[in-house]
Tab-separated table of C-alpha atoms in Angstrom:
chain	number	residue	atom	x	y	z
A	30	UNK	CA	35.839	81.790	22.447
A	31	UNK	CA	38.279	84.499	23.324
A	32	UNK	CA	39.585	86.719	20.579
A	33	UNK	CA	43.021	85.138	21.052
A	34	UNK	CA	41.615	81.617	20.626
A	35	UNK	CA	39.706	82.683	17.539
A	36	UNK	CA	42.860	84.290	16.178
A	37	UNK	CA	44.803	81.090	16.931
A	38	UNK	CA	42.236	78.936	15.120
A	39	UNK	CA	42.168	81.202	12.081
A	40	UNK	CA	45.949	81.535	11.989
A	41	UNK	CA	46.470	77.764	12.209
A	42	UNK	CA	43.723	77.054	9.678
A	43	UNK	CA	45.161	79.572	7.221
A	44	UNK	CA	48.612	78.044	7.432
A	45	UNK	CA	47.347	74.465	7.133
A	46	UNK	CA	45.005	75.255	4.229
A	47	UNK	CA	47.842	77.125	2.462
A	48	UNK	CA	50.300	74.267	2.964
A	49	UNK	CA	48.083	71.179	2.713
A	50	UNK	CA	45.097	72.389	0.720
A	51	UNK	CA	41.433	72.011	1.564
A	52	UNK	CA	41.223	68.248	1.165
A	53	UNK	CA	44.469	67.663	3.057
A	54	UNK	CA	43.358	69.649	6.099
A	55	UNK	CA	40.913	68.337	8.693
A	56	UNK	CA	39.039	70.064	11.483
A	57	UNK	CA	40.680	67.824	14.128
A	58	UNK	CA	44.091	68.738	12.688
A	59	UNK	CA	43.269	72.455	12.981
A	60	UNK	CA	41.871	72.041	16.492
A	61	UNK	CA	44.931	70.122	17.681
A	62	UNK	CA	47.403	72.716	16.354
A	63	UNK	CA	45.263	75.585	17.711
A	64	UNK	CA	45.058	73.785	21.085
A	65	UNK	CA	41.265	73.756	21.244
A	66	UNK	CA	38.755	70.954	21.233
A	67	UNK	CA	37.200	69.899	17.959
A	68	UNK	CA	33.769	70.642	19.426
A	69	UNK	CA	34.869	74.182	20.235
A	70	UNK	CA	35.934	74.718	16.657
A	71	UNK	CA	32.629	73.340	15.363
A	72	UNK	CA	30.801	75.662	17.746
A	73	UNK	CA	32.164	78.667	15.836
A	74	UNK	CA	32.375	77.211	12.354
A	75	UNK	CA	29.665	74.729	11.451
A	76	UNK	CA	31.900	73.008	8.889
A	77	UNK	CA	35.300	73.026	7.290
A	78	UNK	CA	33.642	74.657	4.292
A	79	UNK	CA	32.305	77.558	6.377
A	80	UNK	CA	35.766	78.024	7.935
A	81	UNK	CA	37.565	78.078	4.582
A	82	UNK	CA	35.011	80.521	3.151
A	83	UNK	CA	35.379	82.823	6.161
A	84	UNK	CA	39.163	82.755	5.770
A	85	UNK	CA	39.019	83.256	2.008
A	86	UNK	CA	36.769	86.287	2.280
A	87	UNK	CA	38.878	87.752	5.103
A	88	UNK	CA	42.110	87.304	3.154
A	89	UNK	CA	40.693	88.842	-0.010
A	90	UNK	CA	39.271	91.806	1.907
A	91	UNK	CA	42.649	92.411	3.607
A	92	UNK	CA	44.474	92.066	0.284
A	93	UNK	CA	42.093	94.532	-1.349
A	94	UNK	CA	42.470	97.026	1.520
A	95	UNK	CA	46.253	96.912	1.348
A	96	UNK	CA	46.276	97.133	-2.445
A	97	UNK	CA	44.013	100.181	-2.500
A	98	UNK	CA	45.626	102.000	0.446
A	99	UNK	CA	46.934	105.399	-0.671
A	100	UNK	CA	46.044	104.589	-4.295
A	101	UNK	CA	47.108	107.530	-6.507
A	102	UNK	CA	43.621	108.458	-7.738
A	103	UNK	CA	44.808	112.023	-8.373
A	104	UNK	CA	46.807	110.917	-11.394
A	105	UNK	CA	45.784	109.324	-14.666
A	106	UNK	CA	49.297	107.883	-15.083
A	107	UNK	CA	48.551	104.163	-15.476
A	108	UNK	CA	52.210	103.061	-15.109
A	109	UNK	CA	52.360	104.905	-11.758
A	110	UNK	CA	49.097	103.304	-10.635
A	111	UNK	CA	50.314	99.875	-11.787
A	112	UNK	CA	53.534	100.344	-9.811
A	113	UNK	CA	51.495	101.283	-6.739
A	114	UNK	CA	49.343	98.151	-7.038
A	115	UNK	CA	52.377	95.923	-7.564
A	116	UNK	CA	54.258	97.238	-4.543
A	117	UNK	CA	51.126	97.086	-2.380
A	118	UNK	CA	50.841	93.411	-3.378
A	119	UNK	CA	54.429	93.023	-2.167
A	120	UNK	CA	53.500	94.770	1.079
A	121	UNK	CA	50.521	92.449	1.617
A	122	UNK	CA	52.687	89.406	0.976
A	123	UNK	CA	55.286	90.581	3.486
A	124	UNK	CA	52.516	90.982	6.052
A	125	UNK	CA	51.260	87.431	5.498
A	126	UNK	CA	52.726	85.149	2.842
A	127	UNK	CA	50.332	82.390	3.936
A	128	UNK	CA	47.353	84.581	3.008
A	129	UNK	CA	48.680	85.015	-0.540
A	130	UNK	CA	49.388	81.293	-0.896
A	131	UNK	CA	46.006	80.458	0.618
A	132	UNK	CA	44.182	82.726	-1.842
A	133	UNK	CA	46.095	81.291	-4.778
A	134	UNK	CA	45.442	77.681	-3.859
A	135	UNK	CA	41.754	78.117	-3.062
A	136	UNK	CA	40.450	80.445	-5.766
A	137	UNK	CA	37.852	78.889	-8.091
A	138	UNK	CA	37.464	75.772	-5.941
A	139	UNK	CA	34.259	73.781	-5.541
A	140	UNK	CA	33.880	74.560	-1.833
A	141	UNK	CA	33.848	78.345	-2.201
A	142	UNK	CA	30.376	79.765	-1.788
A	143	UNK	CA	28.696	82.515	-3.777
A	144	UNK	CA	29.840	85.249	-1.366
A	145	UNK	CA	33.480	84.130	-1.571
A	146	UNK	CA	33.329	84.171	-5.356
A	147	UNK	CA	31.736	87.635	-5.284
A	148	UNK	CA	34.402	89.024	-2.954
A	149	UNK	CA	37.127	87.659	-5.232
A	150	UNK	CA	35.426	89.023	-8.346
A	151	UNK	CA	35.126	92.461	-6.695
A	152	UNK	CA	38.849	92.289	-5.939
A	153	UNK	CA	39.603	91.438	-9.577
A	154	UNK	CA	37.373	94.287	-10.747
A	155	UNK	CA	39.761	96.788	-9.159
A	156	UNK	CA	42.562	95.314	-11.257
A	157	UNK	CA	40.378	95.068	-14.344
A	158	UNK	CA	39.449	98.754	-14.125
A	159	UNK	CA	43.102	99.793	-13.973
A	160	UNK	CA	44.069	97.542	-16.875
A	161	UNK	CA	41.069	98.565	-18.971
A	162	UNK	CA	41.954	102.221	-18.389
A	163	UNK	CA	45.470	101.469	-19.640
A	164	UNK	CA	44.066	99.767	-22.734
A	165	UNK	CA	41.848	102.785	-23.494
A	166	UNK	CA	44.826	105.139	-23.008
A	167	UNK	CA	46.879	102.991	-25.372
A	168	UNK	CA	49.609	102.149	-22.845
A	169	UNK	CA	48.586	98.522	-22.201
A	170	UNK	CA	48.278	95.837	-24.859
A	171	UNK	CA	44.713	95.198	-25.987
A	172	UNK	CA	44.051	91.811	-24.412
A	173	UNK	CA	41.226	90.786	-22.091
A	174	UNK	CA	41.991	92.154	-18.629
A	175	UNK	CA	41.791	88.641	-17.164
A	176	UNK	CA	44.619	87.545	-19.490
A	177	UNK	CA	46.679	90.527	-18.335
A	178	UNK	CA	45.929	89.688	-14.692
A	179	UNK	CA	47.115	86.129	-15.318
A	180	UNK	CA	50.404	87.441	-16.687
A	181	UNK	CA	51.102	89.808	-13.787
A	182	UNK	CA	49.469	88.033	-10.859
A	183	UNK	CA	50.666	84.638	-12.010
A	184	UNK	CA	54.263	85.855	-12.152
A	185	UNK	CA	53.884	87.576	-8.788
A	186	UNK	CA	52.519	84.500	-7.019
A	187	UNK	CA	55.150	82.229	-8.574
A	188	UNK	CA	57.878	84.618	-7.433
A	189	UNK	CA	56.699	84.447	-3.836
A	190	UNK	CA	56.277	80.674	-3.971
A	191	UNK	CA	59.936	80.223	-4.873
A	192	UNK	CA	60.989	82.822	-2.303
A	193	UNK	CA	58.945	81.015	0.374
A	194	UNK	CA	60.465	77.682	-0.696
A	195	UNK	CA	63.956	79.127	-0.215
A	196	UNK	CA	64.849	78.788	-3.890
A	197	UNK	CA	65.385	82.539	-4.309
A	198	UNK	CA	66.338	85.215	-1.843
A	199	UNK	CA	64.121	88.275	-1.936
A	200	UNK	CA	65.894	91.548	-2.523
A	201	UNK	CA	64.885	95.050	-3.492
A	202	UNK	CA	66.697	94.569	-6.799
A	203	UNK	CA	64.724	91.410	-7.614
A	204	UNK	CA	61.359	92.935	-6.640
A	205	UNK	CA	62.042	96.073	-8.692
A	206	UNK	CA	63.159	93.942	-11.630
A	207	UNK	CA	60.067	91.739	-11.480
A	208	UNK	CA	57.800	94.795	-11.306
A	209	UNK	CA	59.532	96.201	-14.386
A	210	UNK	CA	59.251	92.863	-16.211
A	211	UNK	CA	55.548	92.563	-15.350
A	212	UNK	CA	54.906	96.081	-16.635
A	213	UNK	CA	56.922	95.380	-19.796
A	214	UNK	CA	54.901	92.188	-20.352
A	215	UNK	CA	51.621	94.102	-20.593
A	216	UNK	CA	52.562	97.531	-21.912
A	217	UNK	CA	52.537	98.551	-25.545
């Protein structure tokens, strides 16, 4: 398979899985939209499960790379680091909204393998470390970091779902306001 064909298959699969979910997406459906034969797709991915796991891991790794790019390690200012993470999440979403929606709709599902769950847990550990540091410094409310992630990440994903659905127009003012609200929701 050429790199372009592989890219086409992965791009189509990502969009279909994000829109229709795992159970609502079939290999023949992916193959048809990617303009390849079903046998060709099975040649590179032995099953729908192996394809979704490959995509999940790839999306999480890209998300993690974007989130950590130029991270301000030189400061101990947790609000500044939080702001960096938030706006890098925005950047990732602008690069590929379908990747964010795909991650959200597939996390913790029965078809994810051990490696996919590990990659996602490693991703969450980056967030947990930042939040735990804020708790120790006394600038973030003392709740389990996973509860704090649910507050921030849940609001973030919901925001982009309604933007993608056309129910809200994205603007710098809205993004800045949501970042401020997310910070205010977890700070002391």
